[in-house]
Amino acid sequence: MSDHPRIPLAGVIGSPIAHSRSPVLFRHWLDQYEITGYYVPIDVDAEDLETVLRTLPKAGFVGVNVTIPHKIRALEIADVISDRAALIGAANTLIFRPDGKIYADNTDGYGFIANLKQNAPGWDATIGPAAVLGAGGAARAIVASLLESGAPEIRISNRTRARADALRAEFGARLVVYDWVQAGNMLEDATTVVNTTSLGMVGKQEFRVPLDALKPGATCCDIVYTPLKTKFLIEAEEAGCVIVDGLGMLLHQAVPGFERWFGQRPEVTEGLREAVLNA
Ligand code: ATR
């Protein structure tokens, strides 16, 4: 390895990757903090993932974010795994350590909680049950972070019941499974409500879970951010709830990687939101 200082490089690995907003987000921070560095989209097929991950450090990369479809495989390839990534079963942030080892972390749960703290001041997981719609990868990270934050009970409902039951088996007694047709019932007295499904996203099916049982004052959060204000959030706001959109989670989950790779803890500001939205 060469001994002169190298310009730090990082990026996001997925396939396809052209739609990713992460390069815009990182460029904004690099410019804001006047850091010389680059963050690039990297499109890699599954069969090449390990070779690419082992080679990137040799080209000056200090780490990468990982997105669909490589989050699970990336965890298998990594040499060292954070407790959080192990619990979630997927990695979204890889750090290439100077000793040559690949360290895998998952910052989705951190991003979810940081977004709530920033945009729903006073939010507290411990004050009541949380209701989570969906049981995919995002739901796993969110359920883990809500449990870690002290939610007394997590109610979960998913179209494919078996996936919700699998989460229950893994995460234990504080997780209660509701039938998808009964999903609306689990909202009763829930103080945190999260949509982790793709329902309501542009081009996907409309959000159709009845919200009559929503309690005014509950904090309602969508992970969908196209559109920014989803039907779920519009209806929740009409019901007197505090609403938090999904863009903030995307921005906050990037904070630990940026800090690690470029040596500066970045702020999630309105300017950043606008830059990413307008990209
Ligand atoms: P991610 O990793 O982003 O969470 P995923 O693992 O594909 O993505 O999960 C998507 C979630 O949206 C799942 O909970 C999925 O339900 P299924 O497990 O039944 O597939 C949910 N979802 C997607 N489309 C849906 C629809 N039309 N109706 C209800 N749920 C839907």
PDB file of C-alpha atoms and ligand atoms in Angstrom:
ATOM      1  CA  MET A   1       0.000   0.000   0.000  1.00  0.00           C
ATOM      2  CA  SER A   2       1.262   3.480  -0.874  1.00  0.00           C
ATOM      3  CA  ASP A   3       2.357   5.788   1.966  1.00  0.00           C
ATOM      4  CA  HIS A   4       1.096   9.174   0.696  1.00  0.00           C
ATOM      5  CA  PRO A   5      -2.290  10.466   1.894  1.00  0.00           C
ATOM      6  CA  ARG A   6      -5.169   9.498  -0.386  1.00  0.00           C
ATOM      7  CA  ILE A   7      -8.359  11.377  -1.137  1.00  0.00           C
ATOM      8  CA  PRO A   8     -11.063   9.459   0.768  1.00  0.00           C
ATOM      9  CA  LEU A   9     -13.566   7.717  -1.482  1.00  0.00           C
ATOM     10  CA  ALA A  10     -16.889   6.187  -0.486  1.00  0.00           C
ATOM     11  CA  GLY A  11     -20.002   5.165  -2.362  1.00  0.00           C
ATOM     12  CA  VAL A  12     -23.227   3.230  -2.501  1.00  0.00           C
ATOM     13  CA  ILE A  13     -23.373  -0.290  -3.924  1.00  0.00           C
ATOM     14  CA  GLY A  14     -26.593  -1.707  -5.359  1.00  0.00           C
ATOM     15  CA  SER A  15     -28.236  -2.729  -8.600  1.00  0.00           C
ATOM     16  CA  PRO A  16     -29.815  -0.756 -10.134  1.00  0.00           C
ATOM     17  CA  ILE A  17     -28.281   2.294  -8.470  1.00  0.00           C
ATOM     18  CA  ALA A  18     -28.927   5.217 -10.834  1.00  0.00           C
ATOM     19  CA  HIS A  19     -32.011   6.329  -8.839  1.00  0.00           C
ATOM     20  CA  SER A  20     -30.145   6.511  -5.506  1.00  0.00           C
ATOM     21  CA  ARG A  21     -30.247   9.896  -3.798  1.00  0.00           C
ATOM     22  CA  SER A  22     -27.271   9.099  -1.581  1.00  0.00           C
ATOM     23  CA  PRO A  23     -24.648  10.658  -3.909  1.00  0.00           C
ATOM     24  CA  VAL A  24     -26.517  13.997  -3.782  1.00  0.00           C
ATOM     25  CA  LEU A  25     -26.795  13.777  -0.026  1.00  0.00           C
ATOM     26  CA  PHE A  26     -23.079  13.073   0.439  1.00  0.00           C
ATOM     27  CA  ARG A  27     -22.065  15.746  -2.096  1.00  0.00           C
ATOM     28  CA  HIS A  28     -24.081  18.296  -0.106  1.00  0.00           C
ATOM     29  CA  TRP A  29     -22.222  17.417   3.095  1.00  0.00           C
ATOM     30  CA  LEU A  30     -18.784  17.261   1.418  1.00  0.00           C
ATOM     31  CA  ASP A  31     -19.368  20.766   0.004  1.00  0.00           C
ATOM     32  CA  GLN A  32     -20.856  22.098   3.247  1.00  0.00           C
ATOM     33  CA  TYR A  33     -17.860  20.982   5.310  1.00  0.00           C
ATOM     34  CA  GLU A  34     -15.330  21.718   2.518  1.00  0.00           C
ATOM     35  CA  ILE A  35     -14.032  18.164   2.584  1.00  0.00           C
ATOM     36  CA  THR A  36     -12.022  16.828  -0.326  1.00  0.00           C
ATOM     37  CA  GLY A  37     -13.613  13.467  -1.026  1.00  0.00           C
ATOM     38  CA  TYR A  38     -15.933  11.630  -3.366  1.00  0.00           C
ATOM     39  CA  TYR A  39     -19.037   9.462  -2.991  1.00  0.00           C
ATOM     40  CA  VAL A  40     -20.071   7.488  -6.055  1.00  0.00           C
ATOM     41  CA  PRO A  41     -22.852   5.111  -7.120  1.00  0.00           C
ATOM     42  CA  ILE A  42     -21.499   1.616  -7.851  1.00  0.00           C
ATOM     43  CA  ASP A  43     -23.642  -0.846  -9.813  1.00  0.00           C
ATOM     44  CA  VAL A  44     -22.525  -4.403  -9.071  1.00  0.00           C
ATOM     45  CA  ASP A  45     -24.083  -7.799  -9.853  1.00  0.00           C
ATOM     46  CA  ALA A  46     -24.507 -10.218  -6.953  1.00  0.00           C
ATOM     47  CA  GLU A  47     -21.847 -12.642  -8.213  1.00  0.00           C
ATOM     48  CA  ASP A  48     -19.230  -9.860  -8.285  1.00  0.00           C
ATOM     49  CA  LEU A  49     -20.048  -8.319  -4.913  1.00  0.00           C
ATOM     50  CA  GLU A  50     -17.348 -10.019  -2.854  1.00  0.00           C
ATOM     51  CA  THR A  51     -14.577  -9.357  -5.401  1.00  0.00           C
ATOM     52  CA  VAL A  52     -15.573  -5.705  -5.647  1.00  0.00           C
ATOM     53  CA  LEU A  53     -15.771  -5.274  -1.847  1.00  0.00           C
ATOM     54  CA  ARG A  54     -12.313  -6.810  -1.423  1.00  0.00           C
ATOM     55  CA  THR A  55     -10.868  -4.618  -4.177  1.00  0.00           C
ATOM     56  CA  LEU A  56     -12.356  -1.203  -3.342  1.00  0.00           C
ATOM     57  CA  PRO A  57     -10.089  -0.583  -0.300  1.00  0.00           C
ATOM     58  CA  LYS A  58      -7.068  -1.002  -2.571  1.00  0.00           C
ATOM     59  CA  ALA A  59      -8.413   1.853  -4.721  1.00  0.00           C
ATOM     60  CA  GLY A  60      -8.728   4.245  -1.792  1.00  0.00           C
ATOM     61  CA  PHE A  61     -12.285   3.506  -0.663  1.00  0.00           C
ATOM     62  CA  VAL A  62     -12.847   3.890   3.072  1.00  0.00           C
ATOM     63  CA  GLY A  63     -16.284   2.301   3.009  1.00  0.00           C
ATOM     64  CA  VAL A  64     -19.606   1.982   1.226  1.00  0.00           C
ATOM     65  CA  ASN A  65     -23.300   2.044   1.840  1.00  0.00           C
ATOM     66  CA  VAL A  66     -25.107  -1.040   0.621  1.00  0.00           C
ATOM     67  CA  THR A  67     -28.595  -1.072  -0.803  1.00  0.00           C
ATOM     68  CA  ILE A  68     -31.011  -3.387  -2.631  1.00  0.00           C
ATOM     69  CA  PRO A  69     -30.318  -6.230  -3.436  1.00  0.00           C
ATOM     70  CA  HIS A  70     -27.014  -6.668  -1.550  1.00  0.00           C
ATOM     71  CA  LYS A  71     -27.803  -5.891   2.102  1.00  0.00           C
ATOM     72  CA  ILE A  72     -27.975  -9.519   3.270  1.00  0.00           C
ATOM     73  CA  ARG A  73     -25.034 -10.810   1.202  1.00  0.00           C
ATOM     74  CA  ALA A  74     -22.867  -7.904   2.368  1.00  0.00           C
ATOM     75  CA  LEU A  75     -23.351  -9.039   5.951  1.00  0.00           C
ATOM     76  CA  GLU A  76     -22.217 -12.560   5.032  1.00  0.00           C
ATOM     77  CA  ILE A  77     -19.092 -11.223   3.337  1.00  0.00           C
ATOM     78  CA  ALA A  78     -18.086  -8.920   6.222  1.00  0.00           C
ATOM     79  CA  ASP A  79     -15.359 -10.013   8.659  1.00  0.00           C
ATOM     80  CA  VAL A  80     -16.671  -8.130  11.695  1.00  0.00           C
ATOM     81  CA  ILE A  81     -20.353  -7.427  12.352  1.00  0.00           C
ATOM     82  CA  SER A  82     -22.006  -4.973  14.747  1.00  0.00           C
ATOM     83  CA  ASP A  83     -24.623  -6.362  17.150  1.00  0.00           C
ATOM     84  CA  ARG A  84     -27.242  -4.258  15.425  1.00  0.00           C
ATOM     85  CA  ALA A  85     -26.456  -5.570  11.951  1.00  0.00           C
ATOM     86  CA  ALA A  86     -26.461  -9.130  13.296  1.00  0.00           C
ATOM     87  CA  LEU A  87     -29.870  -8.635  14.906  1.00  0.00           C
ATOM     88  CA  ILE A  88     -31.338  -7.113  11.753  1.00  0.00           C
ATOM     89  CA  GLY A  89     -29.679  -9.675   9.479  1.00  0.00           C
ATOM     90  CA  ALA A  90     -28.579  -7.084   6.932  1.00  0.00           C
ATOM     91  CA  ALA A  91     -25.864  -4.446   6.462  1.00  0.00           C
ATOM     92  CA  ASN A  92     -26.304  -0.975   4.982  1.00  0.00           C
ATOM     93  CA  THR A  93     -22.941   0.492   5.986  1.00  0.00           C
ATOM     94  CA  LEU A  94     -19.521  -1.122   5.488  1.00  0.00           C
ATOM     95  CA  ILE A  95     -16.299   0.274   6.864  1.00  0.00           C
ATOM     96  CA  PHE A  96     -13.033  -0.816   5.265  1.00  0.00           C
ATOM     97  CA  ARG A  97     -10.634  -0.936   8.189  1.00  0.00           C
ATOM     98  CA  PRO A  98      -6.909  -0.226   7.910  1.00  0.00           C
ATOM     99  CA  ASP A  99      -6.229  -3.824   8.997  1.00  0.00           C
ATOM    100  CA  GLY A 100      -7.977  -5.030   5.822  1.00  0.00           C
ATOM    101  CA  LYS A 101     -11.113  -6.253   7.577  1.00  0.00           C
ATOM    102  CA  ILE A 102     -14.607  -5.292   6.457  1.00  0.00           C
ATOM    103  CA  TYR A 103     -16.806  -4.087   9.328  1.00  0.00           C
ATOM    104  CA  ALA A 104     -20.584  -4.258   8.736  1.00  0.00           C
ATOM    105  CA  ASP A 105     -23.135  -2.095  10.476  1.00  0.00           C
ATOM    106  CA  ASN A 106     -26.810  -1.304  10.016  1.00  0.00           C
ATOM    107  CA  THR A 107     -27.801   2.323  10.613  1.00  0.00           C
ATOM    108  CA  ASP A 108     -31.453   2.101   9.478  1.00  0.00           C
ATOM    109  CA  GLY A 109     -32.750   1.810  13.041  1.00  0.00           C
ATOM    110  CA  TYR A 110     -30.499   4.681  14.149  1.00  0.00           C
ATOM    111  CA  GLY A 111     -31.846   6.774  11.241  1.00  0.00           C
ATOM    112  CA  PHE A 112     -35.429   5.967  12.152  1.00  0.00           C
ATOM    113  CA  ILE A 113     -35.021   7.010  15.791  1.00  0.00           C
ATOM    114  CA  ALA A 114     -32.909  10.112  15.001  1.00  0.00           C
ATOM    115  CA  ASN A 115     -35.567  11.249  12.508  1.00  0.00           C
ATOM    116  CA  LEU A 116     -38.305  10.890  15.134  1.00  0.00           C
ATOM    117  CA  LYS A 117     -36.254  12.751  17.731  1.00  0.00           C
ATOM    118  CA  GLN A 118     -35.597  15.618  15.321  1.00  0.00           C
ATOM    119  CA  ASN A 119     -39.090  15.922  13.867  1.00  0.00           C
ATOM    120  CA  ALA A 120     -41.350  14.854  16.732  1.00  0.00           C
ATOM    121  CA  PRO A 121     -39.790  16.648  19.725  1.00  0.00           C
ATOM    122  CA  GLY A 122     -40.823  15.005  22.974  1.00  0.00           C
ATOM    123  CA  TRP A 123     -41.443  11.665  21.296  1.00  0.00           C
ATOM    124  CA  ASP A 124     -40.841   8.844  23.749  1.00  0.00           C
ATOM    125  CA  ALA A 125     -40.957   5.148  22.834  1.00  0.00           C
ATOM    126  CA  THR A 126     -41.616   4.103  26.417  1.00  0.00           C
ATOM    127  CA  ILE A 127     -45.012   5.747  26.886  1.00  0.00           C
ATOM    128  CA  GLY A 128     -47.115   3.243  24.976  1.00  0.00           C
ATOM    129  CA  PRO A 129     -47.402   0.474  22.394  1.00  0.00           C
ATOM    130  CA  ALA A 130     -45.918   0.934  18.928  1.00  0.00           C
ATOM    131  CA  ALA A 131     -47.814  -0.357  15.879  1.00  0.00           C
ATOM    132  CA  VAL A 132     -45.749  -1.371  12.846  1.00  0.00           C
ATOM    133  CA  LEU A 133     -47.256  -2.119   9.426  1.00  0.00           C
ATOM    134  CA  GLY A 134     -45.109  -4.500   7.385  1.00  0.00           C
ATOM    135  CA  ALA A 135     -42.493  -7.152   8.196  1.00  0.00           C
ATOM    136  CA  GLY A 136     -39.751  -6.684   5.574  1.00  0.00           C
ATOM    137  CA  GLY A 137     -36.161  -5.546   5.983  1.00  0.00           C
ATOM    138  CA  ALA A 138     -37.085  -2.010   7.010  1.00  0.00           C
ATOM    139  CA  ALA A 139     -39.548  -3.329   9.597  1.00  0.00           C
ATOM    140  CA  ARG A 140     -36.834  -5.503  11.165  1.00  0.00           C
ATOM    141  CA  ALA A 141     -34.552  -2.506  11.673  1.00  0.00           C
ATOM    142  CA  ILE A 142     -37.394  -0.366  13.022  1.00  0.00           C
ATOM    143  CA  VAL A 143     -38.715  -3.050  15.383  1.00  0.00           C
ATOM    144  CA  ALA A 144     -35.192  -3.618  16.749  1.00  0.00           C
ATOM    145  CA  SER A 145     -34.699   0.116  17.324  1.00  0.00           C
ATOM    146  CA  LEU A 146     -38.097   0.550  18.996  1.00  0.00           C
ATOM    147  CA  LEU A 147     -37.372  -2.344  21.365  1.00  0.00           C
ATOM    148  CA  GLU A 148     -33.949  -0.864  22.118  1.00  0.00           C
ATOM    149  CA  SER A 149     -35.634   2.487  22.825  1.00  0.00           C
ATOM    150  CA  GLY A 150     -37.854   0.827  25.408  1.00  0.00           C
ATOM    151  CA  ALA A 151     -41.222   0.421  23.651  1.00  0.00           C
ATOM    152  CA  PRO A 152     -43.298  -1.653  26.091  1.00  0.00           C
ATOM    153  CA  GLU A 153     -45.086  -3.525  23.285  1.00  0.00           C
ATOM    154  CA  ILE A 154     -44.726  -3.728  19.510  1.00  0.00           C
ATOM    155  CA  ARG A 155     -47.754  -4.668  17.465  1.00  0.00           C
ATOM    156  CA  ILE A 156     -47.026  -5.853  13.993  1.00  0.00           C
ATOM    157  CA  SER A 157     -49.219  -6.682  11.039  1.00  0.00           C
ATOM    158  CA  ASN A 158     -48.232  -7.882   7.590  1.00  0.00           C
ATOM    159  CA  ARG A 159     -50.069  -9.037   4.473  1.00  0.00           C
ATOM    160  CA  THR A 160     -48.031 -12.257   4.572  1.00  0.00           C
ATOM    161  CA  ARG A 161     -48.701 -13.405   8.096  1.00  0.00           C
ATOM    162  CA  ALA A 162     -45.792 -15.883   8.175  1.00  0.00           C
ATOM    163  CA  ARG A 163     -43.245 -13.038   7.920  1.00  0.00           C
ATOM    164  CA  ALA A 164     -44.773 -11.259  10.919  1.00  0.00           C
ATOM    165  CA  ASP A 165     -44.829 -14.559  12.867  1.00  0.00           C
ATOM    166  CA  ALA A 166     -41.142 -15.057  12.029  1.00  0.00           C
ATOM    167  CA  LEU A 167     -40.337 -11.635  13.501  1.00  0.00           C
ATOM    168  CA  ARG A 168     -42.340 -12.508  16.610  1.00  0.00           C
ATOM    169  CA  ALA A 169     -40.389 -15.737  17.026  1.00  0.00           C
ATOM    170  CA  GLU A 170     -37.135 -13.820  16.787  1.00  0.00           C
ATOM    171  CA  PHE A 171     -37.859 -10.665  18.747  1.00  0.00           C
ATOM    172  CA  GLY A 172     -39.878 -12.282  21.547  1.00  0.00           C
ATOM    173  CA  ALA A 173     -42.782 -11.613  23.812  1.00  0.00           C
ATOM    174  CA  ARG A 174     -42.995  -7.842  23.458  1.00  0.00           C
ATOM    175  CA  LEU A 175     -44.001  -8.352  19.829  1.00  0.00           C
ATOM    176  CA  VAL A 176     -47.669  -9.132  19.176  1.00  0.00           C
ATOM    177  CA  VAL A 177     -48.898 -10.156  15.709  1.00  0.00           C
ATOM    178  CA  TYR A 178     -52.196  -8.908  14.264  1.00  0.00           C
ATOM    179  CA  ASP A 179     -53.993 -10.198  11.194  1.00  0.00           C
ATOM    180  CA  TRP A 180     -53.560  -7.978   8.100  1.00  0.00           C
ATOM    181  CA  VAL A 181     -57.371  -7.587   7.743  1.00  0.00           C
ATOM    182  CA  GLN A 182     -57.437  -6.480  11.368  1.00  0.00           C
ATOM    183  CA  ALA A 183     -54.421  -4.162  11.023  1.00  0.00           C
ATOM    184  CA  GLY A 184     -56.551  -1.116  11.897  1.00  0.00           C
ATOM    185  CA  ASN A 185     -57.402  -2.599  15.305  1.00  0.00           C
ATOM    186  CA  MET A 186     -53.826  -2.562  16.505  1.00  0.00           C
ATOM    187  CA  LEU A 187     -53.744   1.228  16.288  1.00  0.00           C
ATOM    188  CA  GLU A 188     -55.982   1.569  19.319  1.00  0.00           C
ATOM    189  CA  ASP A 189     -54.018   3.301  22.135  1.00  0.00           C
ATOM    190  CA  ALA A 190     -50.771   2.976  20.127  1.00  0.00           C
ATOM    191  CA  THR A 191     -48.538   6.016  20.745  1.00  0.00           C
ATOM    192  CA  THR A 192     -46.193   5.338  17.809  1.00  0.00           C
ATOM    193  CA  VAL A 193     -47.448   4.122  14.414  1.00  0.00           C
ATOM    194  CA  VAL A 194     -45.114   3.295  11.539  1.00  0.00           C
ATOM    195  CA  ASN A 195     -45.792   2.301   7.942  1.00  0.00           C
ATOM    196  CA  THR A 196     -42.856   0.232   6.664  1.00  0.00           C
ATOM    197  CA  THR A 197     -44.697  -1.166   3.636  1.00  0.00           C
ATOM    198  CA  SER A 198     -44.520   0.281   0.139  1.00  0.00           C
ATOM    199  CA  LEU A 199     -48.244   1.095   0.259  1.00  0.00           C
ATOM    200  CA  GLY A 200     -48.814   4.703  -0.735  1.00  0.00           C
ATOM    201  CA  MET A 201     -45.563   5.024  -2.679  1.00  0.00           C
ATOM    202  CA  VAL A 202     -45.782   6.534  -6.168  1.00  0.00           C
ATOM    203  CA  GLY A 203     -46.498   3.658  -8.569  1.00  0.00           C
ATOM    204  CA  LYS A 204     -47.478   1.207  -5.800  1.00  0.00           C
ATOM    205  CA  GLN A 205     -50.852   0.309  -4.316  1.00  0.00           C
ATOM    206  CA  GLU A 206     -52.803   2.871  -2.369  1.00  0.00           C
ATOM    207  CA  PHE A 207     -52.556   2.886   1.434  1.00  0.00           C
ATOM    208  CA  ARG A 208     -55.796   1.308   2.638  1.00  0.00           C
ATOM    209  CA  VAL A 209     -55.461   0.453   6.322  1.00  0.00           C
ATOM    210  CA  PRO A 210     -58.421   1.993   8.240  1.00  0.00           C
ATOM    211  CA  LEU A 211     -57.174   4.609  10.690  1.00  0.00           C
ATOM    212  CA  ASP A 212     -60.378   5.144  12.748  1.00  0.00           C
ATOM    213  CA  ALA A 213     -58.736   3.719  15.872  1.00  0.00           C
ATOM    214  CA  LEU A 214     -55.807   6.190  15.753  1.00  0.00           C
ATOM    215  CA  LYS A 215     -55.442   8.140  18.955  1.00  0.00           C
ATOM    216  CA  PRO A 216     -54.988  11.923  18.603  1.00  0.00           C
ATOM    217  CA  GLY A 217     -51.478  12.849  19.721  1.00  0.00           C
ATOM    218  CA  ALA A 218     -49.931   9.594  18.520  1.00  0.00           C
ATOM    219  CA  THR A 219     -46.731   9.966  16.483  1.00  0.00           C
ATOM    220  CA  CYS A 220     -47.208   8.591  12.957  1.00  0.00           C
ATOM    221  CA  CYS A 221     -44.243   7.924  10.738  1.00  0.00           C
ATOM    222  CA  ASP A 222     -44.034   6.711   7.146  1.00  0.00           C
ATOM    223  CA  ILE A 223     -40.862   5.340   5.594  1.00  0.00           C
ATOM    224  CA  VAL A 224     -42.237   6.174   2.131  1.00  0.00           C
ATOM    225  CA  TYR A 225     -41.014   9.591   0.917  1.00  0.00           C
ATOM    226  CA  THR A 226     -42.363   9.659  -2.631  1.00  0.00           C
ATOM    227  CA  PRO A 227     -44.693  11.472  -2.151  1.00  0.00           C
ATOM    228  CA  LEU A 228     -43.309  13.265   0.878  1.00  0.00           C
ATOM    229  CA  LYS A 229     -46.743  13.540   2.449  1.00  0.00           C
ATOM    230  CA  THR A 230     -48.432  10.188   1.940  1.00  0.00           C
ATOM    231  CA  LYS A 231     -52.124   9.404   2.264  1.00  0.00           C
ATOM    232  CA  PHE A 232     -51.312   7.749   5.606  1.00  0.00           C
ATOM    233  CA  LEU A 233     -49.682  10.930   6.912  1.00  0.00           C
ATOM    234  CA  ILE A 234     -52.447  13.201   5.563  1.00  0.00           C
ATOM    235  CA  GLU A 235     -55.124  11.109   7.299  1.00  0.00           C
ATOM    236  CA  ALA A 236     -53.071  10.825  10.491  1.00  0.00           C
ATOM    237  CA  GLU A 237     -52.654  14.605  10.612  1.00  0.00           C
ATOM    238  CA  GLU A 238     -56.415  15.032  10.143  1.00  0.00           C
ATOM    239  CA  ALA A 239     -56.885  12.675  13.103  1.00  0.00           C
ATOM    240  CA  GLY A 240     -54.780  14.982  15.293  1.00  0.00           C
ATOM    241  CA  CYS A 241     -51.541  12.995  15.200  1.00  0.00           C
ATOM    242  CA  VAL A 242     -47.949  14.236  14.979  1.00  0.00           C
ATOM    243  CA  ILE A 243     -46.596  13.213  11.563  1.00  0.00           C
ATOM    244  CA  VAL A 244     -43.033  12.473  10.450  1.00  0.00           C
ATOM    245  CA  ASP A 245     -42.186  11.787   6.806  1.00  0.00           C
ATOM    246  CA  GLY A 246     -39.731   9.184   5.525  1.00  0.00           C
ATOM    247  CA  LEU A 247     -37.135  11.470   3.964  1.00  0.00           C
ATOM    248  CA  GLY A 248     -35.562  12.217   7.341  1.00  0.00           C
ATOM    249  CA  MET A 249     -34.828   8.534   7.955  1.00  0.00           C
ATOM    250  CA  LEU A 250     -32.914   8.358   4.677  1.00  0.00           C
ATOM    251  CA  LEU A 251     -30.874  11.415   5.658  1.00  0.00           C
ATOM    252  CA  HIS A 252     -30.175  10.377   9.251  1.00  0.00           C
ATOM    253  CA  GLN A 253     -29.159   6.780   8.401  1.00  0.00           C
ATOM    254  CA  ALA A 254     -26.297   8.272   6.365  1.00  0.00           C
ATOM    255  CA  VAL A 255     -24.846  10.260   9.302  1.00  0.00           C
ATOM    256  CA  PRO A 256     -22.742   7.494  10.956  1.00  0.00           C
ATOM    257  CA  GLY A 257     -21.126   6.472   7.630  1.00  0.00           C
ATOM    258  CA  PHE A 258     -20.238  10.051   6.703  1.00  0.00           C
ATOM    259  CA  GLU A 259     -18.732  10.690  10.124  1.00  0.00           C
ATOM    260  CA  ARG A 260     -16.690   7.508  10.002  1.00  0.00           C
ATOM    261  CA  TRP A 261     -15.428   7.968   6.447  1.00  0.00           C
ATOM    262  CA  PHE A 262     -14.890  11.721   6.293  1.00  0.00           C
ATOM    263  CA  GLY A 263     -14.192  12.570   9.953  1.00  0.00           C
ATOM    264  CA  GLN A 264     -16.994  15.063  10.504  1.00  0.00           C
ATOM    265  CA  ARG A 265     -20.375  14.444  12.115  1.00  0.00           C
ATOM    266  CA  PRO A 266     -22.786  16.028   9.597  1.00  0.00           C
ATOM    267  CA  GLU A 267     -26.021  17.827  10.403  1.00  0.00           C
ATOM    268  CA  VAL A 268     -29.404  17.041   8.885  1.00  0.00           C
ATOM    269  CA  THR A 269     -30.704  20.471   7.896  1.00  0.00           C
ATOM    270  CA  GLU A 270     -33.587  21.902   5.881  1.00  0.00           C
ATOM    271  CA  GLY A 271     -31.042  22.779   3.168  1.00  0.00           C
ATOM    272  CA  LEU A 272     -30.025  19.137   2.922  1.00  0.00           C
ATOM    273  CA  ARG A 273     -33.666  18.032   2.653  1.00  0.00           C
ATOM    274  CA  GLU A 274     -34.229  20.476  -0.173  1.00  0.00           C
ATOM    275  CA  ALA A 275     -31.064  19.437  -2.018  1.00  0.00           C
ATOM    276  CA  VAL A 276     -32.095  15.802  -1.887  1.00  0.00           C
ATOM    277  CA  LEU A 277     -35.736  16.519  -2.792  1.00  0.00           C
ATOM    278  CA  ASN A 278     -34.777  18.653  -5.776  1.00  0.00           C
ATOM    279  CA  ALA A 279     -32.223  16.161  -7.092  1.00  0.00           C
TER     280      ALA A 279
HETATM  281  P1  ATR B   1     -38.106  -3.564   2.689  1.00  0.00           P
HETATM  282  O1  ATR B   1     -36.810  -4.265   2.859  1.00  0.00           O
HETATM  283  O2  ATR B   1     -37.981  -2.209   2.082  1.00  0.00           O
HETATM  284  O3  ATR B   1     -38.927  -3.544   3.944  1.00  0.00           O
HETATM  285  P2  ATR B   1     -39.542  -5.826   1.597  1.00  0.00           P
HETATM  286  O4  ATR B   1     -38.728  -6.756   2.416  1.00  0.00           O
HETATM  287  O5  ATR B   1     -39.868  -6.200   0.206  1.00  0.00           O
HETATM  288  O6  ATR B   1     -38.880  -4.373   1.536  1.00  0.00           O
HETATM  289  O7  ATR B   1     -40.902  -5.512   2.394  1.00  0.00           O
HETATM  290  C1  ATR B   1     -41.919  -4.765   1.862  1.00  0.00           C
HETATM  291  C2  ATR B   1     -43.094  -4.734   2.836  1.00  0.00           C
HETATM  292  O8  ATR B   1     -44.213  -4.119   2.189  1.00  0.00           O
HETATM  293  C3  ATR B   1     -43.562  -6.113   3.256  1.00  0.00           C
HETATM  294  O9  ATR B   1     -44.070  -6.030   4.562  1.00  0.00           O
HETATM  295  C4  ATR B   1     -44.681  -6.390   2.252  1.00  0.00           C
HETATM  296  O10 ATR B   1     -45.619  -7.339   2.665  1.00  0.00           O
HETATM  297  P3  ATR B   1     -45.417  -8.909   2.297  1.00  0.00           P
HETATM  298  O11 ATR B   1     -44.458  -9.440   3.322  1.00  0.00           O
HETATM  299  O12 ATR B   1     -46.769  -9.484   2.414  1.00  0.00           O
HETATM  300  O13 ATR B   1     -44.878  -8.955   0.902  1.00  0.00           O
HETATM  301  C5  ATR B   1     -45.318  -5.030   2.196  1.00  0.00           C
HETATM  302  N1  ATR B   1     -46.146  -4.850   0.985  1.00  0.00           N
HETATM  303  C6  ATR B   1     -45.700  -4.610  -0.262  1.00  0.00           C
HETATM  304  N2  ATR B   1     -46.743  -4.476  -1.110  1.00  0.00           N
HETATM  305  C7  ATR B   1     -47.870  -4.644  -0.385  1.00  0.00           C
HETATM  306  C8  ATR B   1     -49.278  -4.640  -0.686  1.00  0.00           C
HETATM  307  N3  ATR B   1     -49.718  -4.417  -1.930  1.00  0.00           N
HETATM  308  N4  ATR B   1     -50.147  -4.850   0.319  1.00  0.00           N
HETATM  309  C9  ATR B   1     -49.707  -5.073   1.576  1.00  0.00           C
HETATM  310  N5  ATR B   1     -48.393  -5.094   1.921  1.00  0.00           N
HETATM  311  C10 ATR B   1     -47.492  -4.881   0.966  1.00  0.00           C
END
